[in-house]
JSON list of C-alpha atoms in Angstrom, two decimals:
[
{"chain": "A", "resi": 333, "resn": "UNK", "atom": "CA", "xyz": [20.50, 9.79, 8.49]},
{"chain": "A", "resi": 334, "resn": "UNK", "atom": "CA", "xyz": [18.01, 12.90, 8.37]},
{"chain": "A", "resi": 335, "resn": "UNK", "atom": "CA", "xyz": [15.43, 12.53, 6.25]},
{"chain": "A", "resi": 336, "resn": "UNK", "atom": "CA", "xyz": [16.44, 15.17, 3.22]},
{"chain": "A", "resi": 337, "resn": "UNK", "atom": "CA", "xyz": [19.59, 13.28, 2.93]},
{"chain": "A", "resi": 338, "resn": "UNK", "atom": "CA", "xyz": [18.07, 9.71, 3.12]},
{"chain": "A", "resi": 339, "resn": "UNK", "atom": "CA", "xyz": [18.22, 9.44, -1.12]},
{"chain": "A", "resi": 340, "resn": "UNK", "atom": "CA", "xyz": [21.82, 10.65, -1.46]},
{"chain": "A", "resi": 341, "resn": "UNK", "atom": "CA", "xyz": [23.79, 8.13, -3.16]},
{"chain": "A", "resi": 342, "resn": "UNK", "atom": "CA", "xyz": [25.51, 5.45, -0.15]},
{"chain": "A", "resi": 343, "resn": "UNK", "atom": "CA", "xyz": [29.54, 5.77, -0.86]},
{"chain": "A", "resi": 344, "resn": "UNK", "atom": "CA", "xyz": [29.30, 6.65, -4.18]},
{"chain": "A", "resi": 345, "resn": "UNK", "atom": "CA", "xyz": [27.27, 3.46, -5.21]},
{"chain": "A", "resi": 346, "resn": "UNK", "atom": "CA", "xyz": [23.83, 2.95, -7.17]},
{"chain": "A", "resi": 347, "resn": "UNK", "atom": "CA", "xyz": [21.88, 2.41, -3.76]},
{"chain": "A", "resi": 348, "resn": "UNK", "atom": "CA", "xyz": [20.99, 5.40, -1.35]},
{"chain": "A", "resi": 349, "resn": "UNK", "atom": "CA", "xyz": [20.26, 5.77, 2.45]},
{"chain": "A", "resi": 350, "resn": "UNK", "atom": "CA", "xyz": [16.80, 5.15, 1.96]},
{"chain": "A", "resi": 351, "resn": "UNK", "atom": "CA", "xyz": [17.13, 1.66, -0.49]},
{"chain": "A", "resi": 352, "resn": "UNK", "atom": "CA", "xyz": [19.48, 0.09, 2.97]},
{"chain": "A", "resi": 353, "resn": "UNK", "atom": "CA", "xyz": [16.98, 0.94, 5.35]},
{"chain": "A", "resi": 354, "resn": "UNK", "atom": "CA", "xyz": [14.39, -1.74, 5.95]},
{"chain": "A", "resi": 355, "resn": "UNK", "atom": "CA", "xyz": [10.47, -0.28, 4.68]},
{"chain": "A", "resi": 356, "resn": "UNK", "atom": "CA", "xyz": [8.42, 0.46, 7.51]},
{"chain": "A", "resi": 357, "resn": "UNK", "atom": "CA", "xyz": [5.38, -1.65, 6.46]},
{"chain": "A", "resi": 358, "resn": "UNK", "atom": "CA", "xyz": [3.07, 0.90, 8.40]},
{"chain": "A", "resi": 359, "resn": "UNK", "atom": "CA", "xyz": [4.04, 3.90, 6.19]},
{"chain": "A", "resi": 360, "resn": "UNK", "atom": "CA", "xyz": [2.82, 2.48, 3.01]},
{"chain": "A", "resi": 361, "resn": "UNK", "atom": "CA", "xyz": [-0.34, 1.36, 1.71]},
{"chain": "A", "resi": 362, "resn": "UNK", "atom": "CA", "xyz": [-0.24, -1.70, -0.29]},
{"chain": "A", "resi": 363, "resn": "UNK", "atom": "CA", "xyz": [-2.25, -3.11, -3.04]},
{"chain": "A", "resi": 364, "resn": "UNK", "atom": "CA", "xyz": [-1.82, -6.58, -4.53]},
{"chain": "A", "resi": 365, "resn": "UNK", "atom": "CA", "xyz": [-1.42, -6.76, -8.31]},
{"chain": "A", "resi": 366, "resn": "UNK", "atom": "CA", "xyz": [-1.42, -10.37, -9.31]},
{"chain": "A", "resi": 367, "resn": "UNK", "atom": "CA", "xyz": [1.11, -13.08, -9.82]},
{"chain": "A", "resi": 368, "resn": "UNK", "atom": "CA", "xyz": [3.99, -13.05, -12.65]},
{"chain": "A", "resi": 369, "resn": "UNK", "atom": "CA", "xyz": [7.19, -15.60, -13.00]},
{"chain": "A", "resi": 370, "resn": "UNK", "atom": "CA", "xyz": [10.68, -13.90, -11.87]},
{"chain": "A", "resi": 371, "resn": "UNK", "atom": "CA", "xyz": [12.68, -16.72, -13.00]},
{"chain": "A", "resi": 372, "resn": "UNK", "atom": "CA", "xyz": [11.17, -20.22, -12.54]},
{"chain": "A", "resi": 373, "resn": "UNK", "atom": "CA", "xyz": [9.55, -18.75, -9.24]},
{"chain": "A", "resi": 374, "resn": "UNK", "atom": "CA", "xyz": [5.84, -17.64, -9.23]},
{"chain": "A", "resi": 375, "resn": "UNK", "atom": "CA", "xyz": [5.49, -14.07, -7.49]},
{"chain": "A", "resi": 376, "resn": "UNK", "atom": "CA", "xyz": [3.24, -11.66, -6.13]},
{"chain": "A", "resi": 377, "resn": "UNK", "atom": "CA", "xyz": [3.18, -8.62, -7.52]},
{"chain": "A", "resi": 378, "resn": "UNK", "atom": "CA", "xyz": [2.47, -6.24, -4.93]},
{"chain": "A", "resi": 379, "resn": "UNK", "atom": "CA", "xyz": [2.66, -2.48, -5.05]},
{"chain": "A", "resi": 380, "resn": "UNK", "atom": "CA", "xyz": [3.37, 0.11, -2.55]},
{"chain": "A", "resi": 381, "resn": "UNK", "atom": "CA", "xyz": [3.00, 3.96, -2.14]},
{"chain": "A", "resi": 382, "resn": "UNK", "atom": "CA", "xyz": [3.44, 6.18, 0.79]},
{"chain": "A", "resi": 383, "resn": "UNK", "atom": "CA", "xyz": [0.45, 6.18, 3.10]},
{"chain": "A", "resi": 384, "resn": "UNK", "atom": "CA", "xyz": [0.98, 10.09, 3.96]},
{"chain": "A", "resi": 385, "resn": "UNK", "atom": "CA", "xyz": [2.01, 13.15, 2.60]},
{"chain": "A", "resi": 386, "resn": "UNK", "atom": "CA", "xyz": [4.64, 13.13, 5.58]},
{"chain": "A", "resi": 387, "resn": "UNK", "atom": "CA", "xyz": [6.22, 9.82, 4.44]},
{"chain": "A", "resi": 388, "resn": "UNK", "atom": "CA", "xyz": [6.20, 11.01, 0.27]},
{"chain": "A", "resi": 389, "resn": "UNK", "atom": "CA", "xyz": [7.69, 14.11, 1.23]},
{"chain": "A", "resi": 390, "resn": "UNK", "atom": "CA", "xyz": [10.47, 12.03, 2.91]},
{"chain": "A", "resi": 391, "resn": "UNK", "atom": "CA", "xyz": [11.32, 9.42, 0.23]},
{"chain": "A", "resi": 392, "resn": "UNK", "atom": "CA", "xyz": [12.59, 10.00, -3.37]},
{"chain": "A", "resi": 393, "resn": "UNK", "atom": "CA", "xyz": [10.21, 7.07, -4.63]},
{"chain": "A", "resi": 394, "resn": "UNK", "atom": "CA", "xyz": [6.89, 7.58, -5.21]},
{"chain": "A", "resi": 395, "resn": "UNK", "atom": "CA", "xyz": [5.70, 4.06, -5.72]},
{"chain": "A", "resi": 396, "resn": "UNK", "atom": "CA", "xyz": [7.67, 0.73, -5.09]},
{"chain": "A", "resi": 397, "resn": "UNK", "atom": "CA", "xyz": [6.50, -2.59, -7.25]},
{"chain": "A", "resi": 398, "resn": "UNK", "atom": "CA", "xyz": [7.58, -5.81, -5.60]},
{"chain": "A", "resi": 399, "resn": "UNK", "atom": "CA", "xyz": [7.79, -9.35, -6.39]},
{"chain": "A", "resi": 400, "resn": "UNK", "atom": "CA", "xyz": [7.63, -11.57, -3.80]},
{"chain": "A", "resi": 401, "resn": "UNK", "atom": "CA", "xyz": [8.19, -15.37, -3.22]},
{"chain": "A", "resi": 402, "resn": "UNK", "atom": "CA", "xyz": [5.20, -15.86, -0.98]},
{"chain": "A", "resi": 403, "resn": "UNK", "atom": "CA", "xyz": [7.26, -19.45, 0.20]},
{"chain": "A", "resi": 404, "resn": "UNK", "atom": "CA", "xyz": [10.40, -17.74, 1.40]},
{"chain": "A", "resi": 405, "resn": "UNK", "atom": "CA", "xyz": [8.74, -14.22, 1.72]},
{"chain": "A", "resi": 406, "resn": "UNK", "atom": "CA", "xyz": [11.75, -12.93, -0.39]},
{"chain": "A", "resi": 407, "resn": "UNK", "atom": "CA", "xyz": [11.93, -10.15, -3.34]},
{"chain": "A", "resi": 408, "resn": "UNK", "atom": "CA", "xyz": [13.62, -11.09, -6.65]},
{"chain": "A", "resi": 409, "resn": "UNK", "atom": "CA", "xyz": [12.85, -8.16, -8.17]},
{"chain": "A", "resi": 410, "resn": "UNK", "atom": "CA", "xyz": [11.68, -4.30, -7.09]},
{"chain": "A", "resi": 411, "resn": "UNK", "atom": "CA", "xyz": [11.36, -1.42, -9.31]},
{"chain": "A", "resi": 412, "resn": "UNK", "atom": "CA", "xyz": [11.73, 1.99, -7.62]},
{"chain": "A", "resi": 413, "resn": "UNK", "atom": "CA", "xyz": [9.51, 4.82, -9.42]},
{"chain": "A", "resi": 414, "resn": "UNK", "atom": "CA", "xyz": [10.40, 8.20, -8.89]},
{"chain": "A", "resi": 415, "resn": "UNK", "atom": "CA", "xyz": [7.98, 11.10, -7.65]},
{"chain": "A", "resi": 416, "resn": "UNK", "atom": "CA", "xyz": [6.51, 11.41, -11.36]},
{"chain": "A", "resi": 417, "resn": "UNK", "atom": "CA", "xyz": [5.80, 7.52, -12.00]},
{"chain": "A", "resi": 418, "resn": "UNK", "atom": "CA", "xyz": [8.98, 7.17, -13.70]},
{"chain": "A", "resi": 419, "resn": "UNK", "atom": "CA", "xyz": [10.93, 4.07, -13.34]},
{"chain": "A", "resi": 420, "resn": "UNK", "atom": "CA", "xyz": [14.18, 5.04, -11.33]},
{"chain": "A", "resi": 421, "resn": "UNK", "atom": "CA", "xyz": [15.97, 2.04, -10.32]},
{"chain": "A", "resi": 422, "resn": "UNK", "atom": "CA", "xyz": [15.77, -1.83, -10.76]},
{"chain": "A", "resi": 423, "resn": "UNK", "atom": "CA", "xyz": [16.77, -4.06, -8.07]},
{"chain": "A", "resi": 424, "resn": "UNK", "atom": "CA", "xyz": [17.27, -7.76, -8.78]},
{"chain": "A", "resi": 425, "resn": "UNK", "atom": "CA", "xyz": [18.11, -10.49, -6.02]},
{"chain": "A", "resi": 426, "resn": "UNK", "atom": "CA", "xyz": [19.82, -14.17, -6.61]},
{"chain": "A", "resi": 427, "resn": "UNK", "atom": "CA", "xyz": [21.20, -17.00, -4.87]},
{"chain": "A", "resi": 428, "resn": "UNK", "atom": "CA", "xyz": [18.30, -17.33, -2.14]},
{"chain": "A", "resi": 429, "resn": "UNK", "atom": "CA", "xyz": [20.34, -19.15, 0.93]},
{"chain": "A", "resi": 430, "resn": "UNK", "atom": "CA", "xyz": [18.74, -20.64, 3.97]},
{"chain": "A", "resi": 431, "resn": "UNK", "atom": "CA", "xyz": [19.99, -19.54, 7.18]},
{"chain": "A", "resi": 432, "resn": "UNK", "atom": "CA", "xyz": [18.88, -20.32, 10.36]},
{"chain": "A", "resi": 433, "resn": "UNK", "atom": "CA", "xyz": [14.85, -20.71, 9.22]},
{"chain": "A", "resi": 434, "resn": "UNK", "atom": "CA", "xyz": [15.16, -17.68, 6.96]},
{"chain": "A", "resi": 435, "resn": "UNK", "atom": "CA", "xyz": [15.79, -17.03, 3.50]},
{"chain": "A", "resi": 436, "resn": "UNK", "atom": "CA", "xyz": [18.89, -14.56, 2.57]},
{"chain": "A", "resi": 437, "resn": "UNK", "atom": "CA", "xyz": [20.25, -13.08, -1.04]},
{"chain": "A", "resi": 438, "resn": "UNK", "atom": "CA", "xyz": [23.51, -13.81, -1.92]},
{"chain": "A", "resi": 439, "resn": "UNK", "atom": "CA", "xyz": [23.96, -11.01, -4.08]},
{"chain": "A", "resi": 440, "resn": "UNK", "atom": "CA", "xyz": [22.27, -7.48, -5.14]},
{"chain": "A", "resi": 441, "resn": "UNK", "atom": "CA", "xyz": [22.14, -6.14, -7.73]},
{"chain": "A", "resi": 442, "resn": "UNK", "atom": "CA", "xyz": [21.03, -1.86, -8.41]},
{"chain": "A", "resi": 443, "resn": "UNK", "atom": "CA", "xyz": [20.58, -0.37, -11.91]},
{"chain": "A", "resi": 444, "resn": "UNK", "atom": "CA", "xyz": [19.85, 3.20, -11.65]},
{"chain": "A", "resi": 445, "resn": "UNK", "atom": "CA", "xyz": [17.95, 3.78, -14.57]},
{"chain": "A", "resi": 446, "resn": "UNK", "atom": "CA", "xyz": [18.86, 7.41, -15.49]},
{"chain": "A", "resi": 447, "resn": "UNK", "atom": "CA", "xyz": [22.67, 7.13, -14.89]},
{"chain": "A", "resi": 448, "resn": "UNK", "atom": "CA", "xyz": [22.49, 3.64, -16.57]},
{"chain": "A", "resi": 449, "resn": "UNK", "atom": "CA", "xyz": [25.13, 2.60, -14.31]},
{"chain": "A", "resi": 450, "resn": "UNK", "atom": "CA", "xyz": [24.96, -0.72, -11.86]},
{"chain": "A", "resi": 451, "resn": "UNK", "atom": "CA", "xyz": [25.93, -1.53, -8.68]},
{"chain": "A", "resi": 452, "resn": "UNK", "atom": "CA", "xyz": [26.53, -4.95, -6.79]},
{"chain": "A", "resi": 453, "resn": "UNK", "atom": "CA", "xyz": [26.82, -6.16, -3.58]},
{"chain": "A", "resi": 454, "resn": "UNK", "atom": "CA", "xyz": [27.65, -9.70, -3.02]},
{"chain": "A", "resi": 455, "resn": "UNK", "atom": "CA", "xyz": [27.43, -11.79, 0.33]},
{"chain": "A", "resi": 456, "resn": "UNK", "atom": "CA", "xyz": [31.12, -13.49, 0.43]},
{"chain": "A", "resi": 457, "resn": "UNK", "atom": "CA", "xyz": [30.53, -15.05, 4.28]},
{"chain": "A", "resi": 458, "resn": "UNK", "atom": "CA", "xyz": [27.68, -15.12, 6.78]},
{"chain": "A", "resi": 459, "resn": "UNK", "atom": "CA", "xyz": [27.64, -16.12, 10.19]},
{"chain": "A", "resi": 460, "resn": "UNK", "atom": "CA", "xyz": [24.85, -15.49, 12.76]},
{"chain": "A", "resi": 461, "resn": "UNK", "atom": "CA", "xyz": [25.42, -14.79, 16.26]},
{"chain": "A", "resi": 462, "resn": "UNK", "atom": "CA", "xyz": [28.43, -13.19, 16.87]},
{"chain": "A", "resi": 463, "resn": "UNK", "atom": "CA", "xyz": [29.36, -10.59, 19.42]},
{"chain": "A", "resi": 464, "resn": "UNK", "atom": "CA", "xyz": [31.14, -8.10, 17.88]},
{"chain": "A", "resi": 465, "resn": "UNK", "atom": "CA", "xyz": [33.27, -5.98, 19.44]},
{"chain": "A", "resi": 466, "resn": "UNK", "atom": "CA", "xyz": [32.21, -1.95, 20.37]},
{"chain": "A", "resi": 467, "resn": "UNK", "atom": "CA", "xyz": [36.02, -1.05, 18.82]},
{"chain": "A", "resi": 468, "resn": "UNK", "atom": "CA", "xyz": [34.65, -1.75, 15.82]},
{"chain": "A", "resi": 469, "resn": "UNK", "atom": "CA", "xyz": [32.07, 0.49, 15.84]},
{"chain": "A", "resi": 470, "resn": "UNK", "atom": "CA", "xyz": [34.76, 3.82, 17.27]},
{"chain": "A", "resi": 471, "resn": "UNK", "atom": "CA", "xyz": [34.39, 6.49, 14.29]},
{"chain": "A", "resi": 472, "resn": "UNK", "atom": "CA", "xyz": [38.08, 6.12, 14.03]},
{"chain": "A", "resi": 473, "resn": "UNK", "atom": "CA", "xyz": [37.62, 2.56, 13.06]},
{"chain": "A", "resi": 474, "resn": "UNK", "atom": "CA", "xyz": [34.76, 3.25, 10.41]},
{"chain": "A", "resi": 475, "resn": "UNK", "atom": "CA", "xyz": [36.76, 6.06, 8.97]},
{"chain": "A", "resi": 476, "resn": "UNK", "atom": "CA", "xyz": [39.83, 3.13, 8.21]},
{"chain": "A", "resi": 477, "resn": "UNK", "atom": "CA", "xyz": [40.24, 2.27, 4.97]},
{"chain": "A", "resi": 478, "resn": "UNK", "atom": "CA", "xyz": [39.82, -1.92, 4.07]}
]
């Protein structure tokens, strides 16, 4: 995805390009805030903003607040600020299953904040280590519907 289209909405949902990509840790300077309860579990609070002009002029988010569980380095919660320091969107994670030594959300949850409108994704099945097949991957196979 290029880069000016990376905060278009992702098939009409609440999340965009840019909120399925994984962060590039290196492209953001981070600043640790604290701790604060999400739930019964005690997080870090830990902020992020782009490290360069280059990387802000690529995301729609100026600043990114975390919570992390620092014992199964998972986020419960993120809120997504917008260029002007405005909250955008609210993402909040739940059912936290091991899988193979790592921790894995059952479901997602996005609120965009100015469309007050919701989306959510939830995990039905997992399974790890499976060789797909390249047929499913043919643009004539991603283009089928269900």
């Amino acid at each position: 995805i290029a880069p000016a289209n990376r905060s278009n909405p992702y098939m009409g949902t609440d999340f965009s390009y840019e909120d399925l990509t994984d962060l590039r840790l290196d492209d953001y300077a981070f600043t640790l805030l604290g701790w604060e309860m999400v739930g019964e579990v005690r997080c870090r609070q830990l902020e992020a903003r782009p490290a360069t002009a280059a990387v802000a002029a690529e995301s729609q988010y100026g600043r990114l607040l975390y919570w992390v569980d620092p014992g199964r380095w998972l986020s419960p919660r993120a809120i997504l600020f917008d260029r002007h320091g405005e909250p955008l969107k609210e993402v909040r994670n739940t059912g936290a299953v091991g899988l193979e030594g790592t921790w894995r959300w059952s479901q997602t949850e996005m609120h965009d904040r100015r469309r007050n409108h919701r989306t959510v994704i939830e995990v039905q099945e997992r399974r790890l280590g499976e060789e797909l097949p390249a047929r499913l991957f043919t643009e004539r196979a991603l283009r089928r519907p269900g």
